[in-house]
Amino acid sequence: MDNSPTVMEDIMVTNTSNIRRRYRDLLRRSLGPGTAPTAKATQRFASQISAAHISMIDLAIMHEQLLQKEMPTDVSSRQRRSMTTEAGIVFSSLFGAAQSDALAPEFPPKVHELLSTLSRRSIDLSDDNDQLSKRIEALQKAEALLMHSEQAGRKVRIEAERLQEQLRLLSRQLMNAQEEERRSISRELHDVIGQILAGINIRLATLKHEAQLNSAGLDRHIAQTQRLVHKSVGIVHRFARKLRPPALDDLGLLPALQAHIRVLTRRHKIQVTVAVCSDAEQLSMEQRTALFRVAQEALCNVIRHARASTIDVQVVRLEGSIHMVIQDDGRSFDVQRIQNAPRSKHLGLLGMRERVEMLNGTFEIEAQPGIGTTIRVTIPMNKRVGTAKEASV
């Protein structure tokens, strides 16, 4: 056998070429969908690397060159990182097996066994990495489904908002119809029935005068009837005012509030101050009605529950909107608890809020222990600025 340097170099080149070709095939299998090499095949290839006298530095250079050449160009950065990791596992397996084979005579069997175990674990890690890649792919599919679900959810929310707007419009029309019906009934009670009762009272007075000469008993009965009629007239007027305060239609928001407050202060020991800017009188009838009804309900709640001694009602214009603030010094309450209670427990608050929101306004409640409760209402408008009229009742 010729052992000249030239022949030996040719053999080494041939061996290196074979090793390079096999390592390229191994990398292609690790980068592609092929089956990973077994531990026995890896050990056999590592022995060939050791026999070819290829150093680990040369093997690392070979690995880097082949990896750059074999790495697909049409993959994402995430896939590129995953493939690089797979190739690194292959190199680590060969490195460990080659080192074990090269140093086998010098290391005891226990160390050799540990290195073999390390090599097998590297291959197992490659399998685990494949499983992880599959899980990542499944998660990506789930993410795509979730995005589709979110888009469907947005469509549902948009449709719900549209239906809610329709419901708000219908509620607004219903409240307007209720107010118009109240106005009609109030006028009917006040103008027609009130006039009839007044006419009856006048007629009874005439009969009383004519009957004075004939029967004292008849005079007494007529007087009793007159008192009943007079009482009925008062009841009709009071009922009409509750249905729809005439002052709101005829005089405006401030006179209507003042008239309502006078009735309250006569019945209850409480001081109420009210101030209304002139711009509030330029609001539409629907807007003024909403402010009056909110104030009416708020005052009623304060008298029923708060045990307050003073109430302040302010209606002012700020930045193109009308703001109404109602403050009392009575007992406060847990706003969150009341709002989360069943609807039947806070219909008054709910009605106030819905009235305001139907006019594109805002409704807020603040309650602080020892300070009292504040209700803030804002309704947008586009009118010139006016002055405030104030009254203490």
PDB file of N, CA and C in Angstrom, residues 80-133:
ATOM      1  N   ARG A  80     -37.306  30.187  10.153  1.00  0.00           N
ATOM      2  CA  ARG A  80     -35.846  30.164  10.011  1.00  0.00           C
ATOM      3  C   ARG A  80     -35.188  29.865  11.367  1.00  0.00           C
ATOM      4  N   ARG A  81     -35.706  30.502  12.427  1.00  0.00           N
ATOM      5  CA  ARG A  81     -35.140  30.245  13.758  1.00  0.00           C
ATOM      6  C   ARG A  81     -35.348  28.790  14.166  1.00  0.00           C
ATOM      7  N   SER A  82     -36.540  28.253  13.854  1.00  0.00           N
ATOM      8  CA  SER A  82     -36.829  26.865  14.198  1.00  0.00           C
ATOM      9  C   SER A  82     -35.899  25.904  13.455  1.00  0.00           C
ATOM     10  N   MET A  83     -35.668  26.159  12.154  1.00  0.00           N
ATOM     11  CA  MET A  83     -34.778  25.298  11.370  1.00  0.00           C
ATOM     12  C   MET A  83     -33.339  25.388  11.868  1.00  0.00           C
ATOM     13  N   THR A  84     -32.917  26.594  12.229  1.00  0.00           N
ATOM     14  CA  THR A  84     -31.563  26.763  12.764  1.00  0.00           C
ATOM     15  C   THR A  84     -31.391  25.971  14.055  1.00  0.00           C
ATOM     16  N   THR A  85     -32.436  25.975  14.882  1.00  0.00           N
ATOM     17  CA  THR A  85     -32.392  25.198  16.126  1.00  0.00           C
ATOM     18  C   THR A  85     -32.289  23.706  15.835  1.00  0.00           C
ATOM     19  N   GLU A  86     -33.093  23.231  14.860  1.00  0.00           N
ATOM     20  CA  GLU A  86     -33.036  21.814  14.475  1.00  0.00           C
ATOM     21  C   GLU A  86     -31.632  21.430  14.007  1.00  0.00           C
ATOM     22  N   ALA A  87     -31.035  22.274  13.139  1.00  0.00           N
ATOM     23  CA  ALA A  87     -29.689  21.988  12.632  1.00  0.00           C
ATOM     24  C   ALA A  87     -28.669  21.993  13.768  1.00  0.00           C
ATOM     25  N   GLY A  88     -28.844  22.907  14.729  1.00  0.00           N
ATOM     26  CA  GLY A  88     -27.942  22.959  15.877  1.00  0.00           C
ATOM     27  C   GLY A  88     -28.013  21.695  16.705  1.00  0.00           C
ATOM     28  N   ILE A  89     -29.229  21.131  16.816  1.00  0.00           N
ATOM     29  CA  ILE A  89     -29.381  19.883  17.567  1.00  0.00           C
ATOM     30  C   ILE A  89     -28.633  18.745  16.860  1.00  0.00           C
ATOM     31  N   VAL A  90     -28.728  18.727  15.523  1.00  0.00           N
ATOM     32  CA  VAL A  90     -27.999  17.702  14.756  1.00  0.00           C
ATOM     33  C   VAL A  90     -26.499  17.824  14.998  1.00  0.00           C
ATOM     34  N   PHE A  91     -25.990  19.060  14.927  1.00  0.00           N
ATOM     35  CA  PHE A  91     -24.560  19.276  15.143  1.00  0.00           C
ATOM     36  C   PHE A  91     -24.151  18.856  16.554  1.00  0.00           C
ATOM     37  N   SER A  92     -24.968  19.217  17.550  1.00  0.00           N
ATOM     38  CA  SER A  92     -24.644  18.861  18.935  1.00  0.00           C
ATOM     39  C   SER A  92     -24.603  17.353  19.114  1.00  0.00           C
ATOM     40  N   SER A  93     -25.551  16.655  18.457  1.00  0.00           N
ATOM     41  CA  SER A  93     -25.576  15.195  18.567  1.00  0.00           C
ATOM     42  C   SER A  93     -24.310  14.587  17.981  1.00  0.00           C
ATOM     43  N   LEU A  94     -23.931  15.054  16.782  1.00  0.00           N
ATOM     44  CA  LEU A  94     -22.716  14.538  16.149  1.00  0.00           C
ATOM     45  C   LEU A  94     -21.475  14.898  16.949  1.00  0.00           C
ATOM     46  N   PHE A  95     -21.454  16.133  17.469  1.00  0.00           N
ATOM     47  CA  PHE A  95     -20.305  16.587  18.246  1.00  0.00           C
ATOM     48  C   PHE A  95     -20.108  15.698  19.475  1.00  0.00           C
ATOM     49  N   GLY A  96     -21.219  15.441  20.186  1.00  0.00           N
ATOM     50  CA  GLY A  96     -21.119  14.614  21.384  1.00  0.00           C
ATOM     51  C   GLY A  96     -20.714  13.194  21.057  1.00  0.00           C
ATOM     52  N   ALA A  97     -21.311  12.644  19.968  1.00  0.00           N
ATOM     53  CA  ALA A  97     -20.978  11.262  19.595  1.00  0.00           C
ATOM     54  C   ALA A  97     -19.544  11.155  19.115  1.00  0.00           C
ATOM     55  N   ALA A  98     -19.088  12.146  18.310  1.00  0.00           N
ATOM     56  CA  ALA A  98     -17.712  12.118  17.798  1.00  0.00           C
ATOM     57  C   ALA A  98     -16.713  12.248  18.934  1.00  0.00           C
ATOM     58  N   GLN A  99     -16.994  13.150  19.873  1.00  0.00           N
ATOM     59  CA  GLN A  99     -16.107  13.304  21.020  1.00  0.00           C
ATOM     60  C   GLN A  99     -16.049  12.020  21.834  1.00  0.00           C
ATOM     61  N   SER A 100     -17.196  11.407  21.984  1.00  0.00           N
ATOM     62  CA  SER A 100     -17.244  10.155  22.744  1.00  0.00           C
ATOM     63  C   SER A 100     -16.432   9.070  22.055  1.00  0.00           C
ATOM     64  N   ASP A 101     -16.565   9.013  20.727  1.00  0.00           N
ATOM     65  CA  ASP A 101     -15.841   7.984  19.973  1.00  0.00           C
ATOM     66  C   ASP A 101     -14.339   8.245  19.984  1.00  0.00           C
ATOM     67  N   ALA A 102     -13.966   9.529  19.843  1.00  0.00           N
ATOM     68  CA  ALA A 102     -12.541   9.870  19.782  1.00  0.00           C
ATOM     69  C   ALA A 102     -11.857   9.656  21.124  1.00  0.00           C
ATOM     70  N   LEU A 103     -12.583   9.888  22.197  1.00  0.00           N
ATOM     71  CA  LEU A 103     -11.969   9.808  23.522  1.00  0.00           C
ATOM     72  C   LEU A 103     -12.304   8.515  24.247  1.00  0.00           C
ATOM     73  N   ALA A 104     -12.950   7.592  23.513  1.00  0.00           N
ATOM     74  CA  ALA A 104     -13.388   6.355  24.168  1.00  0.00           C
ATOM     75  C   ALA A 104     -12.260   5.619  24.870  1.00  0.00           C
ATOM     76  N   PRO A 105     -11.059   5.478  24.267  1.00  0.00           N
ATOM     77  CA  PRO A 105      -9.995   4.748  24.972  1.00  0.00           C
ATOM     78  C   PRO A 105      -9.553   5.434  26.246  1.00  0.00           C
ATOM     79  N   GLU A 106      -9.742   6.747  26.316  1.00  0.00           N
ATOM     80  CA  GLU A 106      -9.221   7.483  27.464  1.00  0.00           C
ATOM     81  C   GLU A 106     -10.258   7.606  28.583  1.00  0.00           C
ATOM     82  N   PHE A 107     -11.556   7.490  28.237  1.00  0.00           N
ATOM     83  CA  PHE A 107     -12.606   7.673  29.235  1.00  0.00           C
ATOM     84  C   PHE A 107     -13.108   6.325  29.723  1.00  0.00           C
ATOM     85  N   PRO A 108     -13.501   6.260  30.936  1.00  0.00           N
ATOM     86  CA  PRO A 108     -14.073   5.021  31.453  1.00  0.00           C
ATOM     87  C   PRO A 108     -15.440   4.760  30.826  1.00  0.00           C
ATOM     88  N   PRO A 109     -15.954   3.544  30.896  1.00  0.00           N
ATOM     89  CA  PRO A 109     -17.247   3.200  30.282  1.00  0.00           C
ATOM     90  C   PRO A 109     -18.396   4.084  30.771  1.00  0.00           C
ATOM     91  N   LYS A 110     -18.341   4.508  32.036  1.00  0.00           N
ATOM     92  CA  LYS A 110     -19.438   5.326  32.574  1.00  0.00           C
ATOM     93  C   LYS A 110     -19.560   6.642  31.829  1.00  0.00           C
ATOM     94  N   VAL A 111     -18.407   7.275  31.543  1.00  0.00           N
ATOM     95  CA  VAL A 111     -18.425   8.540  30.811  1.00  0.00           C
ATOM     96  C   VAL A 111     -18.932   8.315  29.401  1.00  0.00           C
ATOM     97  N   HIS A 112     -18.485   7.218  28.795  1.00  0.00           N
ATOM     98  CA  HIS A 112     -18.941   6.895  27.445  1.00  0.00           C
ATOM     99  C   HIS A 112     -20.467   6.731  27.416  1.00  0.00           C
ATOM    100  N   GLU A 113     -20.982   6.073  28.437  1.00  0.00           N
ATOM    101  CA  GLU A 113     -22.433   5.882  28.524  1.00  0.00           C
ATOM    102  C   GLU A 113     -23.159   7.217  28.673  1.00  0.00           C
ATOM    103  N   LEU A 114     -22.581   8.114  29.483  1.00  0.00           N
ATOM    104  CA  LEU A 114     -23.199   9.429  29.660  1.00  0.00           C
ATOM    105  C   LEU A 114     -23.228  10.211  28.358  1.00  0.00           C
ATOM    106  N   LEU A 115     -22.119  10.137  27.610  1.00  0.00           N
ATOM    107  CA  LEU A 115     -22.080  10.850  26.331  1.00  0.00           C
ATOM    108  C   LEU A 115     -23.091  10.276  25.352  1.00  0.00           C
ATOM    109  N   SER A 116     -23.241   8.944  25.364  1.00  0.00           N
ATOM    110  CA  SER A 116     -24.238   8.320  24.491  1.00  0.00           C
ATOM    111  C   SER A 116     -25.646   8.763  24.882  1.00  0.00           C
ATOM    112  N   THR A 117     -25.858   8.831  26.189  1.00  0.00           N
ATOM    113  CA  THR A 117     -27.170   9.296  26.669  1.00  0.00           C
ATOM    114  C   THR A 117     -27.432  10.730  26.230  1.00  0.00           C
ATOM    115  N   LEU A 118     -26.395  11.567  26.320  1.00  0.00           N
ATOM    116  CA  LEU A 118     -26.520  12.956  25.884  1.00  0.00           C
ATOM    117  C   LEU A 118     -26.875  13.025  24.406  1.00  0.00           C
ATOM    118  N   SER A 119     -26.261  12.165  23.617  1.00  0.00           N
ATOM    119  CA  SER A 119     -26.552  12.143  22.187  1.00  0.00           C
ATOM    120  C   SER A 119     -28.001  11.751  21.940  1.00  0.00           C
ATOM    121  N   ARG A 120     -28.461  10.693  22.661  1.00  0.00           N
ATOM    122  CA  ARG A 120     -29.852  10.267  22.489  1.00  0.00           C
ATOM    123  C   ARG A 120     -30.824  11.359  22.913  1.00  0.00           C
ATOM    124  N   ARG A 121     -30.471  12.035  23.998  1.00  0.00           N
ATOM    125  CA  ARG A 121     -31.353  13.114  24.474  1.00  0.00           C
ATOM    126  C   ARG A 121     -31.410  14.267  23.484  1.00  0.00           C
ATOM    127  N   SER A 122     -30.300  14.497  22.796  1.00  0.00           N
ATOM    128  CA  SER A 122     -30.307  15.552  21.779  1.00  0.00           C
ATOM    129  C   SER A 122     -31.283  15.211  20.666  1.00  0.00           C
ATOM    130  N   ILE A 123     -31.280  13.922  20.283  1.00  0.00           N
ATOM    131  CA  ILE A 123     -32.214  13.497  19.238  1.00  0.00           C
ATOM    132  C   ILE A 123     -33.655  13.569  19.757  1.00  0.00           C
ATOM    133  N   ASP A 124     -33.850  13.153  21.023  1.00  0.00           N
ATOM    134  CA  ASP A 124     -35.188  13.271  21.617  1.00  0.00           C
ATOM    135  C   ASP A 124     -35.639  14.725  21.643  1.00  0.00           C
ATOM    136  N   LEU A 125     -34.688  15.619  21.926  1.00  0.00           N
ATOM    137  CA  LEU A 125     -35.008  17.047  21.933  1.00  0.00           C
ATOM    138  C   LEU A 125     -35.456  17.505  20.550  1.00  0.00           C
ATOM    139  N   SER A 126     -34.846  16.932  19.532  1.00  0.00           N
ATOM    140  CA  SER A 126     -35.263  17.250  18.169  1.00  0.00           C
ATOM    141  C   SER A 126     -36.707  16.822  17.935  1.00  0.00           C
ATOM    142  N   ASP A 127     -37.052  15.611  18.442  1.00  0.00           N
ATOM    143  CA  ASP A 127     -38.438  15.146  18.318  1.00  0.00           C
ATOM    144  C   ASP A 127     -39.395  16.065  19.072  1.00  0.00           C
ATOM    145  N   ASP A 128     -38.978  16.451  20.285  1.00  0.00           N
ATOM    146  CA  ASP A 128     -39.813  17.373  21.059  1.00  0.00           C
ATOM    147  C   ASP A 128     -40.000  18.688  20.332  1.00  0.00           C
ATOM    148  N   ASN A 129     -38.937  19.129  19.660  1.00  0.00           N
ATOM    149  CA  ASN A 129     -39.028  20.387  18.926  1.00  0.00           C
ATOM    150  C   ASN A 129     -40.037  20.278  17.780  1.00  0.00           C
ATOM    151  N   ASP A 130     -40.081  19.078  17.149  1.00  0.00           N
ATOM    152  CA  ASP A 130     -41.082  18.849  16.103  1.00  0.00           C
ATOM    153  C   ASP A 130     -42.491  18.955  16.681  1.00  0.00           C
ATOM    154  N   GLN A 131     -42.675  18.333  17.841  1.00  0.00           N
ATOM    155  CA  GLN A 131     -43.982  18.407  18.484  1.00  0.00           C
ATOM    156  C   GLN A 131     -44.345  19.843  18.844  1.00  0.00           C
ATOM    157  N   LEU A 132     -43.332  20.586  19.319  1.00  0.00           N
ATOM    158  CA  LEU A 132     -43.567  21.987  19.669  1.00  0.00           C
ATOM    159  C   LEU A 132     -43.960  22.791  18.435  1.00  0.00           C
ATOM    160  N   SER A 133     -43.316  22.497  17.314  1.00  0.00           N
ATOM    161  CA  SER A 133     -43.654  23.199  16.071  1.00  0.00           C
ATOM    162  C   SER A 133     -45.101  22.923  15.677  1.00  0.00           C
TER     163      SER A 133
END
